[in-house]
Every structure is written in structure tokens, then in C-alpha cells.
Amino acid sequence: MDCDHFLCQECQKAHGRMTLMKSHKIYTLAQLRSGEIVYKSKLREEVPKCGKHPDQNLNVYCDTCEQVICLACTVLHHGNQKHSLIGLSEAFGKCKKKVEELVSKVSKSKTELNTTIEKTCTTRKKLDNVFANTKKKISEKADQEVAVIRQEEQKLLKETDRIYKERVTMFEAAQANNSKEVTQTEHKLEEVKQLMNQRARMTSSLF
């Protein structure tokens, strides 16, 4: 903890052999993970230095350039009226406010998006229901039309059968009548023939 370094087992042994480091407190990763020991990096306690002026701390924020600077920079590079300079606390407050506003906007957008998704899902369900009902109605209508057509078919078939039977009866009656007339005509012809034969025999006997 005193050196602010993580050590392997070999380095830990070497660490313990050095006179200046024998008093250093060493803890295991298990102790850190369990929360028994709280690790606090020394880097957090260090004040960052200016890149242009290494001996100066960064303690001023240029709102115009959106940059953290030192006091020397405020005079040499950001000293004119075009630059708006504020303290780090105020800059942090503004930054925090902007972040909160962005978070609020994102949350609002997320809520609106979720609402849109829910509406889309509801609309999709309605569309699916309309589609299913429409298909059902079409099928039912088709079945009804088919039933009507079948009924009409049976009606026409019965009517056709009736007409056919009537025509067959008429045809058979006409055929029977014609056959009867033919038979009668044949009988008459036979009678005439016999009569002619008798007269022929009588005439021949007279002469």
C-alpha cells in the first residue's frame, strides 16, 4: 500500500528483504476483493499539472476552449475577452448539469421509444387479428357460395333428370306407337296380299 504497486510473490519476498521497505504494509488481493482493505490510489491525491507549464497546477477552466488550464495560461494564452474563464467547481457544476440534462433527454427518448415500441406491438397484434378474421370471413363466404352452388347443382341435376325421363317416356311411347302402326300396316298388307292371291286363283279357275 505504501508503494502503490501490485506485487507478485517473488517481488513480495524481495520487498520484504529490503531494509527501507520492511515496514511497508502488504495486503492480498482477497483482502481487497472482500472489502477488508480499501485501496486508494495516490494518483487521486495528486493535482494534475499543466502540459505547457509543468510547475503550475490545472485549476481554471476556459469555457470558450472547453479546456482545463493553469493560471499562467490564463494570462499568456486565454487572457483576452474572447475567452470565458471559470473555476473548476463552477465548471464541474455546469458539466454535471449538462450531463443531467443529457441523461434526462436520453431517459425521455427511451420512454418515448418504449411507448412507440408498445404502440407498434399493439398495432401489429391488431393487424394480425384483422388478417386472421379477414381470412376466416373469406373462407366462410367461399363455403357459403360453394354450398349455394352445390344446391343449385343438385337442383339442375334433378331438373335435368326429370326432363330426361319425360323425354325418354315420350320417345318410348312414340316408338311403341310407331311399332304398333308398322305392325298394323304389315297385317293390312298381308291381308291385301292374301286377297289378291285369292282373286288371282279365282280368275285363273274361270278361264
XYZ file of N, CA, C and O in Angstrom:
828
model
N 0.834 -1.206 0.000
C 0.000 0.000 0.000
C 0.868 1.254 0.000
O 0.503 2.276 -0.547
N 2.046 1.183 0.626
C 2.920 2.360 0.726
C 3.529 2.718 -0.626
O 3.726 3.888 -0.939
N 3.856 1.697 -1.436
C 4.459 1.954 -2.749
C 3.416 2.141 -3.843
O 3.745 2.557 -4.952
N 2.199 1.782 -3.530
C 1.116 1.907 -4.508
C 1.371 1.033 -5.735
O 1.196 1.445 -6.872
N 1.817 -0.241 -5.482
C 2.096 -1.181 -6.568
C 1.512 -2.548 -6.229
O 1.399 -2.917 -5.055
N 1.168 -3.297 -7.291
C 0.765 -4.686 -7.119
C 2.000 -5.559 -7.327
O 2.769 -5.341 -8.271
N 2.187 -6.556 -6.458
C 3.402 -7.373 -6.487
C 3.074 -8.846 -6.692
O 2.052 -9.340 -6.206
N 3.988 -9.536 -7.399
C 3.886 -10.989 -7.475
C 4.569 -11.566 -6.236
O 5.146 -10.829 -5.420
N 4.561 -12.878 -6.082
C 5.130 -13.494 -4.876
C 6.634 -13.261 -4.766
O 7.158 -12.999 -3.675
N 7.354 -13.338 -5.878
C 8.804 -13.137 -5.854
C 9.146 -11.700 -5.467
O 10.050 -11.448 -4.661
N 8.402 -10.751 -6.057
C 8.647 -9.338 -5.731
C 8.291 -9.042 -4.277
O 8.912 -8.201 -3.623
N 7.276 -9.733 -3.786
C 6.884 -9.539 -2.386
C 8.014 -9.975 -1.447
O 8.327 -9.297 -0.463
N 8.656 -11.107 -1.780
C 9.775 -11.586 -0.960
C 10.940 -10.594 -1.008
O 11.557 -10.278 0.016
N 11.234 -10.106 -2.228
C 12.327 -9.138 -2.377
C 11.998 -7.848 -1.639
O 12.878 -7.210 -1.039
N 10.736 -7.470 -1.683
C 10.269 -6.268 -0.997
C 10.538 -6.370 0.504
O 10.944 -5.395 1.153
N 10.303 -7.569 1.025
C 10.479 -7.767 2.462
C 11.931 -7.821 2.902
O 12.243 -7.600 4.082
N 12.832 -8.124 1.952
C 14.252 -8.219 2.304
C 14.929 -6.848 2.366
O 15.962 -6.688 2.995
N 14.337 -5.851 1.698
C 14.949 -4.520 1.672
C 14.639 -3.773 2.965
O 13.494 -3.735 3.420
N 15.686 -3.174 3.531
C 15.562 -2.507 4.830
C 14.550 -1.371 4.797
O 13.725 -1.221 5.710
N 14.578 -0.573 3.723
C 13.686 0.588 3.640
C 12.222 0.195 3.455
O 11.325 0.995 3.717
N 12.003 -1.036 3.020
C 10.634 -1.442 2.687
C 10.066 -2.483 3.638
O 8.947 -2.940 3.453
N 10.840 -2.854 4.653
C 10.360 -3.872 5.584
C 9.119 -3.422 6.346
O 8.294 -4.233 6.747
N 9.016 -2.120 6.539
C 7.875 -1.597 7.304
C 6.619 -1.414 6.449
O 5.555 -1.070 6.966
N 6.752 -1.619 5.131
C 5.592 -1.431 4.242
C 4.523 -2.492 4.505
O 4.831 -3.662 4.740
N 3.293 -2.046 4.460
C 2.171 -2.964 4.668
C 1.754 -3.578 3.326
O 1.529 -2.860 2.349
N 1.668 -4.900 3.315
C 1.299 -5.622 2.090
C 0.021 -6.416 2.354
O -0.082 -7.125 3.359
N -0.932 -6.293 1.433
C -2.211 -6.989 1.571
C -2.449 -7.864 0.336
O -1.917 -7.610 -0.751
N -3.262 -8.872 0.515
C -3.563 -9.793 -0.593
C -4.740 -9.273 -1.423
O -5.520 -8.424 -0.973
N -4.865 -9.826 -2.630
C -5.995 -9.457 -3.497
C -7.324 -9.888 -2.879
O -8.351 -9.237 -3.064
N -7.289 -10.997 -2.151
C -8.505 -11.480 -1.497
C -9.015 -10.457 -0.492
O -10.228 -10.233 -0.369
N -8.076 -9.805 0.234
C -8.473 -8.781 1.202
C -9.076 -7.559 0.495
O -10.014 -6.944 0.997
N -8.515 -7.236 -0.667
C -9.053 -6.109 -1.434
C -10.442 -6.428 -1.978
O -11.352 -5.599 -1.934
N -10.590 -7.657 -2.496
C -11.883 -8.052 -3.074
C -12.971 -8.119 -2.011
O -14.130 -7.792 -2.279
N -12.628 -8.582 -0.838
C -13.625 -8.735 0.228
C -14.044 -7.400 0.829
O -15.057 -7.308 1.515
N -13.253 -6.342 0.575
C -13.570 -5.043 1.152
C -12.923 -4.826 2.502
O -13.114 -3.782 3.141
N -12.158 -5.810 2.953
C -11.469 -5.673 4.247
C -10.482 -4.507 4.197
O -10.319 -3.766 5.170
N -9.845 -4.348 3.026
C -8.902 -3.250 2.815
C -9.419 -2.393 1.663
O -9.793 -2.916 0.611
N -9.473 -1.101 1.849
C -9.921 -0.180 0.801
C -8.703 0.415 0.134
O -7.860 1.035 0.796
N -8.606 0.197 -1.170
C -7.456 0.710 -1.914
C -7.753 2.119 -2.405
O -8.772 2.371 -3.044
N -6.861 3.018 -2.098
C -6.992 4.407 -2.537
C -5.716 4.810 -3.252
O -4.648 4.912 -2.642
N -5.831 4.997 -4.546
C -4.652 5.335 -5.340
C -4.147 6.727 -4.989
O -4.930 7.659 -4.790
N -2.834 6.855 -4.927
C -2.235 8.159 -4.645
C -2.400 9.123 -5.813
O -2.257 10.331 -5.660
N -2.705 8.533 -6.984
C -2.898 9.393 -8.153
C -4.081 10.329 -7.960
O -4.117 11.432 -8.500
N -5.067 9.875 -7.150
C -6.239 10.708 -6.917
C -5.900 11.915 -6.045
O -6.603 12.916 -6.065
N -4.851 11.774 -5.250
C -4.466 12.866 -4.367
C -3.557 13.866 -5.072
O -3.340 14.970 -4.586
N -3.020 13.486 -6.216
C -2.121 14.371 -6.942
C -2.913 15.371 -7.766
O -3.901 15.021 -8.410
N -2.487 16.607 -7.756
C -3.127 17.651 -8.565
C -2.472 17.634 -9.939
O -1.239 17.749 -10.038
N -3.240 17.480 -11.016
C -2.645 17.427 -12.355
C -1.941 18.732 -12.712
O -2.390 19.815 -12.342
N -0.826 18.595 -13.421
C -0.021 19.744 -13.812
C -0.329 20.163 -15.244
O -0.825 19.377 -16.049
N -0.005 21.401 -15.547
C -0.227 21.946 -16.888
C 0.827 21.401 -17.841
O 2.017 21.318 -17.505
N 0.399 21.029 -19.042
C 1.339 20.500 -20.025
C 2.295 21.553 -20.542
O 3.445 21.254 -20.881
N 1.853 22.822 -20.577
C 2.710 23.906 -21.066
C 3.564 24.504 -19.946
O 4.640 25.040 -20.196
N 3.049 24.413 -18.718
C 3.771 24.967 -17.566
C 3.784 23.905 -16.464
O 2.902 23.894 -15.593
N 4.745 22.997 -16.501
C 4.787 21.842 -15.594
C 4.783 22.191 -14.109
O 4.416 21.359 -13.282
N 5.189 23.398 -13.770
C 5.218 23.778 -12.355
C 3.887 24.359 -11.887
O 3.741 24.729 -10.719
N 2.917 24.447 -12.787
C 1.627 25.048 -12.462
C 0.530 23.968 -12.401
O 0.488 23.056 -13.227
N -0.348 24.109 -11.403
C -1.489 23.193 -11.283
C -2.616 23.620 -12.226
O -2.811 24.812 -12.485
N -3.364 22.633 -12.714
C -4.547 22.924 -13.534
C -5.700 23.267 -12.596
O -6.220 22.405 -11.887
N -6.096 24.524 -12.578
C -7.126 24.948 -11.622
C -8.130 25.941 -12.194
O -8.941 26.506 -11.471
N -8.072 26.170 -13.520
C -9.010 27.094 -14.169
C -9.571 26.407 -15.417
O -8.862 25.649 -16.086
N -10.832 26.699 -15.714
C -11.465 26.102 -16.898
C -11.837 27.203 -17.884
O -12.505 28.183 -17.523
N -11.359 27.062 -19.138
C -11.728 28.001 -20.201
C -12.977 27.456 -20.868
O -12.914 26.463 -21.603
N -14.094 28.117 -20.605
C -15.374 27.652 -21.136
C -15.428 27.795 -22.651
O -16.099 27.029 -23.334
N -14.699 28.787 -23.168
C -14.683 29.017 -24.617
C -13.959 27.890 -25.344
O -14.442 27.367 -26.353
N -12.791 27.525 -24.824
C -11.977 26.469 -25.449
C -12.326 25.078 -24.933
O -11.820 24.082 -25.461
N -13.161 25.034 -23.864
C -13.514 23.771 -23.220
C -12.250 23.016 -22.829
O -12.030 21.862 -23.189
N -11.399 23.716 -22.048
C -10.089 23.178 -21.690
C -9.723 23.600 -20.274
O -9.974 24.735 -19.865
N -9.118 22.657 -19.518
C -8.621 22.969 -18.175
C -7.212 23.547 -18.315
O -6.348 22.958 -18.976
N -6.977 24.707 -17.691
C -5.692 25.398 -17.839
C -5.171 25.835 -16.468
O -5.871 25.728 -15.453
N -3.931 26.352 -16.472
C -3.329 26.868 -15.238
C -3.423 28.395 -15.219
O -3.859 29.017 -16.190
N -2.961 29.009 -14.130
C -3.024 30.470 -14.018
C -2.155 31.148 -15.064
O -2.504 32.206 -15.595
N -1.011 30.535 -15.371
C -0.124 31.121 -16.384
C -0.813 31.136 -17.748
O -0.688 32.097 -18.513
N -1.555 30.077 -18.042
C -2.267 30.014 -19.323
C -3.345 31.089 -19.413
O -3.629 31.607 -20.497
N -3.945 31.417 -18.263
C -4.998 32.436 -18.288
C -4.451 33.787 -18.715
O -5.156 34.602 -19.302
N -3.172 34.009 -18.427
C -2.550 35.287 -18.778
C -1.947 35.242 -20.177
O -2.138 36.150 -20.988
N -1.253 34.139 -20.473
C -0.489 34.066 -21.721
C -1.323 33.644 -22.933
O -1.086 34.124 -24.043
N -2.279 32.736 -22.736
C -2.980 32.160 -23.892
C -4.496 32.382 -23.877
O -5.146 32.248 -24.905
N -5.056 32.658 -22.739
C -6.516 32.794 -22.645
C -6.905 34.097 -21.955
O -7.917 34.164 -21.255
N -6.084 35.134 -22.166
C -6.294 36.364 -21.411
C -7.197 37.383 -22.067
O -7.603 38.348 -21.417
N -7.524 37.232 -23.341
C -8.356 38.258 -23.983
C -9.832 38.047 -23.657
O -10.232 37.038 -23.065
N -10.658 38.999 -24.093
C -12.084 38.997 -23.743
C -12.872 37.887 -24.437
O -14.001 37.594 -24.047
N -12.275 37.312 -25.452
C -12.978 36.243 -26.165
C -13.071 34.969 -25.334
O -13.892 34.106 -25.599
N -12.222 34.850 -24.339
C -12.191 33.641 -23.519
C -12.988 33.844 -22.237
O -12.826 34.845 -21.544
N -13.841 32.881 -21.946
C -14.636 32.912 -20.718
C -14.023 31.936 -19.724
O -14.020 30.721 -19.950
N -13.462 32.480 -18.625
C -12.760 31.660 -17.639
C -13.599 31.504 -16.379
O -14.164 32.473 -15.870
N -13.671 30.270 -15.877
C -14.410 29.996 -14.643
C -13.613 29.013 -13.798
O -12.679 28.354 -14.283
N -13.981 28.914 -12.522
C -13.303 27.985 -11.630
C -13.706 26.547 -11.911
O -14.734 26.275 -12.550
N -12.891 25.615 -11.420
C -13.160 24.197 -11.678
C -14.472 23.747 -11.036
O -15.196 22.930 -11.603
N -14.779 24.301 -9.866
C -16.029 23.915 -9.191
C -17.235 24.327 -10.019
O -18.190 23.556 -10.204
N -17.178 25.565 -10.535
C -18.280 26.040 -11.375
C -18.360 25.243 -12.672
O -19.445 24.894 -13.149
N -17.172 24.953 -13.240
C -17.132 24.162 -14.475
C -17.698 22.768 -14.235
O -18.448 22.230 -15.060
N -17.336 22.198 -13.083
C -17.857 20.874 -12.740
C -19.379 20.919 -12.587
O -20.092 20.019 -13.030
N -19.867 22.012 -11.955
C -21.311 22.169 -11.786
C -22.025 22.257 -13.126
O -23.067 21.629 -13.333
N -21.442 23.047 -14.058
C -22.036 23.168 -15.388
C -22.010 21.835 -16.129
O -22.983 21.442 -16.776
N -20.861 21.174 -16.020
C -20.721 19.873 -16.690
C -21.725 18.869 -16.130
O -22.370 18.127 -16.877
N -21.858 18.886 -14.806
C -22.804 17.983 -14.158
C -24.226 18.276 -14.613
O -25.019 17.362 -14.884
N -24.543 19.582 -14.732
C -25.879 19.978 -15.171
C -26.143 19.503 -16.600
O -27.226 18.995 -16.919
N -25.124 19.680 -17.475
C -25.273 19.230 -18.860
C -25.473 17.717 -18.933
O -26.298 17.220 -19.700
N -24.688 17.013 -18.110
C -24.814 15.550 -18.085
C -26.206 15.145 -17.618
O -26.841 14.249 -18.184
N -26.691 15.838 -16.578
C -28.031 15.536 -16.065
C -29.096 15.821 -17.121
O -30.069 15.069 -17.259
N -28.907 16.934 -17.864
C -29.854 17.260 -18.935
C -29.824 16.199 -20.030
O -30.872 15.793 -20.551
N -28.595 15.770 -20.376
C -28.468 14.722 -21.396
C -29.103 13.420 -20.925
O -29.797 12.739 -21.688
N -28.849 13.097 -19.648
C -29.445 11.877 -19.082
C -30.962 11.974 -19.107
O -31.669 11.012 -19.426
N -31.478 13.185 -18.772
C -32.929 13.395 -18.783
C -33.493 13.231 -20.190
O -34.531 12.589 -20.391
N -32.771 13.816 -21.183
C -33.223 13.693 -22.571
C -33.193 12.241 -23.034
O -34.115 11.770 -23.706
N -32.103 11.556 -22.659
C -31.985 10.145 -23.046
C -33.090 9.320 -22.402
O -33.699 8.450 -23.042
N -33.367 9.610 -21.122
C -34.436 8.886 -20.422
C -35.786 9.150 -21.076
O -36.600 8.238 -21.253
N -36.001 10.430 -21.451
C -37.252 10.788 -22.116
C -37.361 10.088 -23.467
O -38.418 9.547 -23.820
N -36.232 10.099 -24.207
C -36.223 9.426 -25.511
C -36.464 7.935 -25.350
O -37.175 7.312 -26.148
N -35.868 7.368 -24.289
C -36.057 5.943 -24.025
C -37.523 5.640 -23.729
O -38.089 4.656 -24.234
N -38.146 6.513 -22.914
C -39.566 6.331 -22.587
C -40.428 6.430 -23.842
O -41.332 5.614 -24.065
N -40.127 7.458 -24.666
C -40.886 7.631 -25.909
C -40.681 6.441 -26.839
O -41.625 5.986 -27.500
N -39.441 5.955 -26.885
C -39.142 4.801 -27.738
C -39.892 3.565 -27.254
O -40.455 2.811 -28.061
N -39.902 3.362 -25.931
C -40.640 2.218 -25.377
C -42.129 2.330 -25.680
O -42.790 1.336 -26.001
N -42.648 3.577 -25.577
C -44.062 3.803 -25.901
C -44.332 3.483 -27.363
O -45.341 2.847 -27.701
N -43.409 3.934 -28.231
C -43.552 3.659 -29.664
C -43.509 2.162 -29.935
O -44.287 1.638 -30.746
N -42.598 1.478 -29.246
C -42.484 0.022 -29.420
C -43.776 -0.666 -28.984
O -44.280 -1.573 -29.659
N -44.330 -0.223 -27.842
C -45.583 -0.809 -27.354
C -46.720 -0.564 -28.345
O -47.514 -1.467 -28.632
N -46.779 0.684 -28.870
C -47.822 1.000 -29.849
C -47.652 0.160 -31.113
O -48.631 -0.315 -31.693
N -46.383 0.000 -31.517
C -46.107 -0.809 -32.711
C -46.541 -2.254 -32.495
O -47.145 -2.874 -33.381
N -46.238 -2.779 -31.309
C -46.638 -4.156 -30.990
C -48.159 -4.290 -30.984
O -48.712 -5.271 -31.497
N -48.831 -3.278 -30.388
C -50.296 -3.300 -30.348
C -50.877 -3.243 -31.755
O -51.806 -3.989 -32.095
N -50.305 -2.349 -32.579
C -50.767 -2.227 -33.967
C -50.534 -3.525 -34.727
O -51.375 -3.958 -35.524
N -49.383 -4.152 -34.477
C -49.072 -5.423 -35.148
C -50.080 -6.501 -34.751
O -50.550 -7.282 -35.595
N -50.417 -6.539 -33.455
C -51.396 -7.521 -32.991
C -52.755 -7.283 -33.653
O -53.436 -8.226 -34.062
N -53.135 -5.989 -33.755
C -54.404 -5.657 -34.411
C -54.371 -6.094 -35.875
O -55.355 -6.633 -36.395
N -53.235 -5.835 -36.530
C -53.087 -6.229 -37.931
C -53.207 -7.740 -38.085
O -53.889 -8.233 -38.994
N -52.553 -8.475 -37.178
C -52.627 -9.942 -37.226
C -54.072 -10.420 -37.032
O -54.525 -11.352 -37.712
N -54.783 -9.774 -36.089
C -56.177 -10.156 -35.838
C -57.060 -9.860 -37.047
O -57.905 -10.678 -37.431
N -56.852 -8.663 -37.642
C -57.632 -8.293 -38.832
C -57.352 -9.275 -39.965
O -58.267 -9.714 -40.676
N -56.079 -9.616 -40.126
C -55.680 -10.556 -41.182
C -56.343 -11.917 -40.976
O -56.906 -12.502 -41.909
N -56.287 -12.413 -39.731
C -56.876 -13.722 -39.425
C -58.394 -13.693 -39.623
O -58.975 -14.624 -40.204
N -59.044 -12.620 -39.148
C -60.503 -12.506 -39.295
C -60.909 -12.391 -40.761
O -61.922 -12.963 -41.182
N -60.114 -11.639 -41.534
C -60.415 -11.483 -42.958
C -60.320 -12.823 -43.681
O -61.187 -13.177 -44.491
N -59.260 -13.576 -43.377
C -59.109 -14.901 -43.984
C -60.284 -15.804 -43.604
O -60.810 -16.547 -44.442
N -60.687 -15.719 -42.333
C -61.798 -16.541 -41.857
C -63.089 -16.179 -42.585
O -63.838 -17.060 -43.030
N -63.334 -14.860 -42.733
C -64.548 -14.411 -43.418
C -64.542 -14.834 -44.885
O -65.578 -15.226 -45.431
N -63.365 -14.729 -45.518
C -63.260 -15.138 -46.924
C -63.569 -16.625 -47.068
O -64.310 -17.040 -47.971
N -63.008 -17.425 -46.156
C -63.248 -18.868 -46.206
C -64.722 -19.185 -45.963
O -65.314 -20.024 -46.653
N -65.315 -18.493 -44.970
C -66.730 -18.721 -44.678
C -67.604 -18.315 -45.867
O -68.552 -19.024 -46.223
N -67.277 -17.165 -46.478
C -68.039 -16.706 -47.639
C -67.892 -17.683 -48.794
O -68.885 -18.003 -49.487
N -66.674 -18.172 -48.988
C -66.438 -19.143 -50.057
C -67.231 -20.421 -49.801
O -67.834 -20.990 -50.723
N -67.241 -20.872 -48.535
C -68.008 -22.076 -48.189
C -69.498 -21.868 -48.456
O -70.187 -22.770 -48.957
N -69.989 -20.666 -48.111
C -71.401 -20.365 -48.357
C -71.707 -20.374 -49.854
O -72.721 -20.927 -50.290
N -70.820 -19.744 -50.628
C -71.026 -19.702 -52.077
C -70.973 -21.104 -52.674
O -71.768 -21.451 -53.555
N -70.030 -21.895 -52.178
C -69.917 -23.276 -52.667
C -71.177 -24.058 -52.326
O -71.687 -24.843 -53.146
N -71.707 -23.835 -51.108
C -72.926 -24.524 -50.691
C -74.100 -24.139 -51.597
O -74.896 -24.998 -52.015
N -74.195 -22.838 -51.919
C -75.263 -22.374 -52.815
C -75.110 -23.005 -54.192
O -76.087 -23.452 -54.811
N -73.859 -23.029 -54.669
C -73.597 -23.623 -55.988
C -73.944 -25.108 -55.984
O -74.531 -25.633 -56.946
N -73.607 -25.798 -54.894
C -73.929 -27.222 -54.790
C -75.443 -27.440 -54.786
O -75.951 -28.381 -55.418
N -76.141 -26.571 -54.060
C -77.600 -26.672 -54.046
C -78.174 -26.457 -55.445
O -79.070 -27.180 -55.893
N -77.647 -25.444 -56.126
C -78.102 -25.165 -57.486
C -77.753 -26.326 -58.414
O -78.531 -26.683 -59.312
N -76.584 -26.918 -58.167
C -76.169 -28.076 -58.958
C -77.162 -29.223 -58.798
O -77.592 -29.837 -59.791
N -77.508 -29.513 -57.533
C -78.455 -30.597 -57.275
C -79.818 -30.296 -57.896
O -80.473 -31.186 -58.462
N -80.218 -29.038 -57.809
C -81.498 -28.630 -58.391
C -81.496 -28.828 -59.901
O -82.451 -29.376 -60.486
N -80.418 -28.393 -60.548
C -80.310 -28.535 -62.001
C -80.218 -30.004 -62.412
O -80.791 -30.411 -63.437
N -79.492 -30.793 -61.609
C -79.383 -32.218 -61.913
C -80.745 -32.907 -61.828
O -81.095 -33.745 -62.684
N -81.508 -32.550 -60.782
C -82.848 -33.134 -60.640
C -83.750 -32.726 -61.799
O -84.502 -33.543 -62.346
N -83.672 -31.440 -62.166
C -84.495 -30.947 -63.273
C -84.089 -31.625 -64.578
O -84.948 -32.018 -65.388
N -82.784 -31.773 -64.769
C -82.296 -32.449 -65.977
C -82.753 -33.904 -66.007
O -83.169 -34.426 -67.060
N -82.688 -34.551 -64.853
C -83.122 -35.946 -64.761
C -84.617 -36.078 -65.061
O -85.049 -37.009 -65.764
N -85.393 -35.118 -64.535
C -86.849 -35.149 -64.790
C -87.150 -34.977 -66.284
O -87.943 -35.732 -66.868
N -86.490 -33.980 -66.883
C -86.717 -33.730 -68.312
C -86.288 -34.934 -69.144
O -86.972 -35.343 -70.094
N -85.155 -35.513 -68.755
C -84.657 -36.680 -69.490
C -85.662 -37.829 -69.425
O -85.970 -38.468 -70.441
N -86.167 -38.086 -68.216
C -87.131 -39.181 -68.066
C -88.408 -38.913 -68.856
O -88.984 -39.837 -69.467
N -88.866 -37.652 -68.841
C -90.056 -37.306 -69.619
C -89.812 -37.543 -71.109
O -90.663 -38.105 -71.818
N -88.650 -37.099 -71.577
C -88.336 -37.270 -72.995
C -88.199 -38.744 -73.352
O -88.624 -39.180 -74.430
N -87.580 -39.510 -72.446
C -87.443 -40.948 -72.693
C -88.816 -41.606 -72.766
O -89.082 -42.453 -73.632
N -89.710 -41.201 -71.840
C -91.070 -41.754 -71.833
C -91.791 -41.421 -73.140
O -92.447 -42.282 -73.753
N -91.659 -40.144 -73.557
C -92.285 -39.729 -74.811
C -91.690 -40.493 -75.995
O -92.404 -40.934 -76.896
N -90.362 -40.648 -75.966
C -89.693 -41.363 -77.051
C -90.144 -42.816 -77.099
O -90.436 -43.360 -78.181
N -90.200 -43.442 -75.924
C -90.619 -44.845 -75.874
C -92.074 -44.992 -76.321
O -92.432 -45.956 -77.018
N -92.920 -44.020 -75.910
C -94.333 -44.069 -76.315
C -94.459 -43.909 -77.830
O -95.230 -44.633 -78.500
N -93.701 -42.957 -78.382
C -93.738 -42.741 -79.830
C -93.216 -43.969 -80.564
O -93.763 -44.380 -81.600
N -92.145 -44.546 -80.014
C -91.567 -45.732 -80.645
C -92.549 -46.904 -80.603
O -92.699 -47.645 -81.592
N -93.223 -47.041 -79.449
C -94.214 -48.119 -79.329
C -95.375 -47.901 -80.294
O -95.868 -48.845 -80.939
N -95.801 -46.644 -80.395
C -96.903 -46.321 -81.309
C -96.497 -46.580 -82.757
O -97.271 -47.132 -83.555
N -95.280 -46.184 -83.094
C -94.789 -46.414 -84.458
C -94.681 -47.906 -84.754
O -95.021 -48.369 -85.862
N -94.200 -48.639 -83.753
C -94.090 -50.094 -83.932
C -95.472 -50.713 -84.134
O -95.654 -51.627 -84.967
N -96.444 -50.210 -83.375
C -97.818 -50.712 -83.496
C -98.373 -50.422 -84.885
O -98.989 -51.290 -85.519
N -98.142 -49.194 -85.348
C -98.634 -48.820 -86.673
C -97.955 -49.643 -87.764
O -98.592 -50.039 -88.752
N -96.651 -49.875 -87.574
C -95.933 -50.703 -88.554
C -96.517 -52.105 -88.586
O -96.736 -52.700 -89.666
N -96.786 -52.632 -87.393
C -97.356 -53.982 -87.313
C -98.732 -54.027 -87.981
O -99.050 -54.964 -88.745
N -99.553 -53.012 -87.677
C -100.887 -52.949 -88.289
C -100.788 -52.832 -89.811
O -101.560 -53.469 -90.553
N -99.837 -52.004 -90.238
C -99.660 -51.838 -91.692
C -99.224 -53.143 -92.329
O -99.690 -53.513 -93.426
N -98.351 -53.862 -91.664
C -97.891 -55.146 -92.191
C -99.054 -56.137 -92.281
O -99.167 -56.902 -93.257
N -99.924 -56.114 -91.236
C -101.102 -57.003 -91.267
C -102.015 -56.662 -92.446
O -102.520 -57.559 -93.148
N -102.235 -55.368 -92.641
C -103.102 -54.942 -93.745
C -102.508 -55.339 -95.095
O -103.209 -55.782 -96.005
N -101.186 -55.134 -95.188
C -100.523 -55.529 -96.435
C -100.651 -57.038 -96.668
O -100.844 -57.504 -97.812
N -100.532 -57.775 -95.570
C -100.648 -59.231 -95.685
C -102.061 -59.626 -96.109
O -102.260 -60.534 -96.955
N -103.050 -58.918 -95.537
C -104.445 -59.201 -95.905
C -104.701 -58.873 -97.374
O -105.371 -59.624 -98.108
N -104.149 -57.714 -97.788
C -104.320 -57.315 -99.195
C -103.642 -58.325 -100.105
O -104.171 -58.712 -101.169
N -102.481 -58.765 -99.690
C -101.744 -59.740 -100.498
C -102.514 -61.044 -100.622
O -102.608 -61.647 -101.717
N -103.063 -61.477 -99.476
C -103.842 -62.721 -99.498
C -105.091 -62.567 -100.374
O -105.466 -63.481 -101.123
N -105.727 -61.381 -100.256
C -106.922 -61.121 -101.065
C -106.589 -61.136 -102.556
O -107.328 -61.698 -103.388
N -105.475 -60.544 -102.897
C -105.047 -60.506 -104.295
C -104.737 -61.910 -104.795
O -105.058 -62.268 -105.948
N -104.158 -62.719 -103.952
C -103.845 -64.093 -104.340
C -105.130 -64.897 -104.576
O -105.218 -65.705 -105.512
N -106.124 -64.680 -103.705
C -107.398 -65.384 -103.857
C -108.067 -65.007 -105.173
O -108.599 -65.866 -105.900
N -108.085 -63.745 -105.486
C -108.715 -63.280 -106.718
C -107.963 -63.817 -107.934
O -108.573 -64.149 -108.970
N -106.652 -63.874 -107.770
C -105.872 -64.400 -108.903
C -106.205 -65.863 -109.139
O -106.332 -66.327 -110.293
N -106.384 -66.637 -108.080
C -106.714 -68.047 -108.233
C -108.121 -68.220 -108.808
O -108.374 -69.095 -109.638
N -109.035 -67.357 -108.340
C -110.412 -67.440 -108.845
C -110.454 -67.100 -110.333
O -111.172 -67.739 -111.115
N -109.720 -66.130 -110.720
C -109.715 -65.724 -112.126
C -109.129 -66.819 -112.998
O -109.633 -67.130 -114.091
N -108.102 -67.436 -112.529
C -107.470 -68.494 -113.320
C -108.361 -69.720 -113.410
O -108.350 -70.454 -114.400
N -109.206 -69.969 -112.429
C -110.093 -71.130 -112.472
C -111.248 -70.901 -113.437
O -111.808 -71.837 -113.998
N -111.638 -69.676 -113.680
C -112.711 -69.367 -114.610
C -112.248 -69.539 -116.053
O -113.057 -69.844 -116.935
N -111.083 -69.321 -116.296
C -110.593 -69.448 -117.676
C -109.926 -70.792 -117.867
O -109.339 -71.086 -118.824
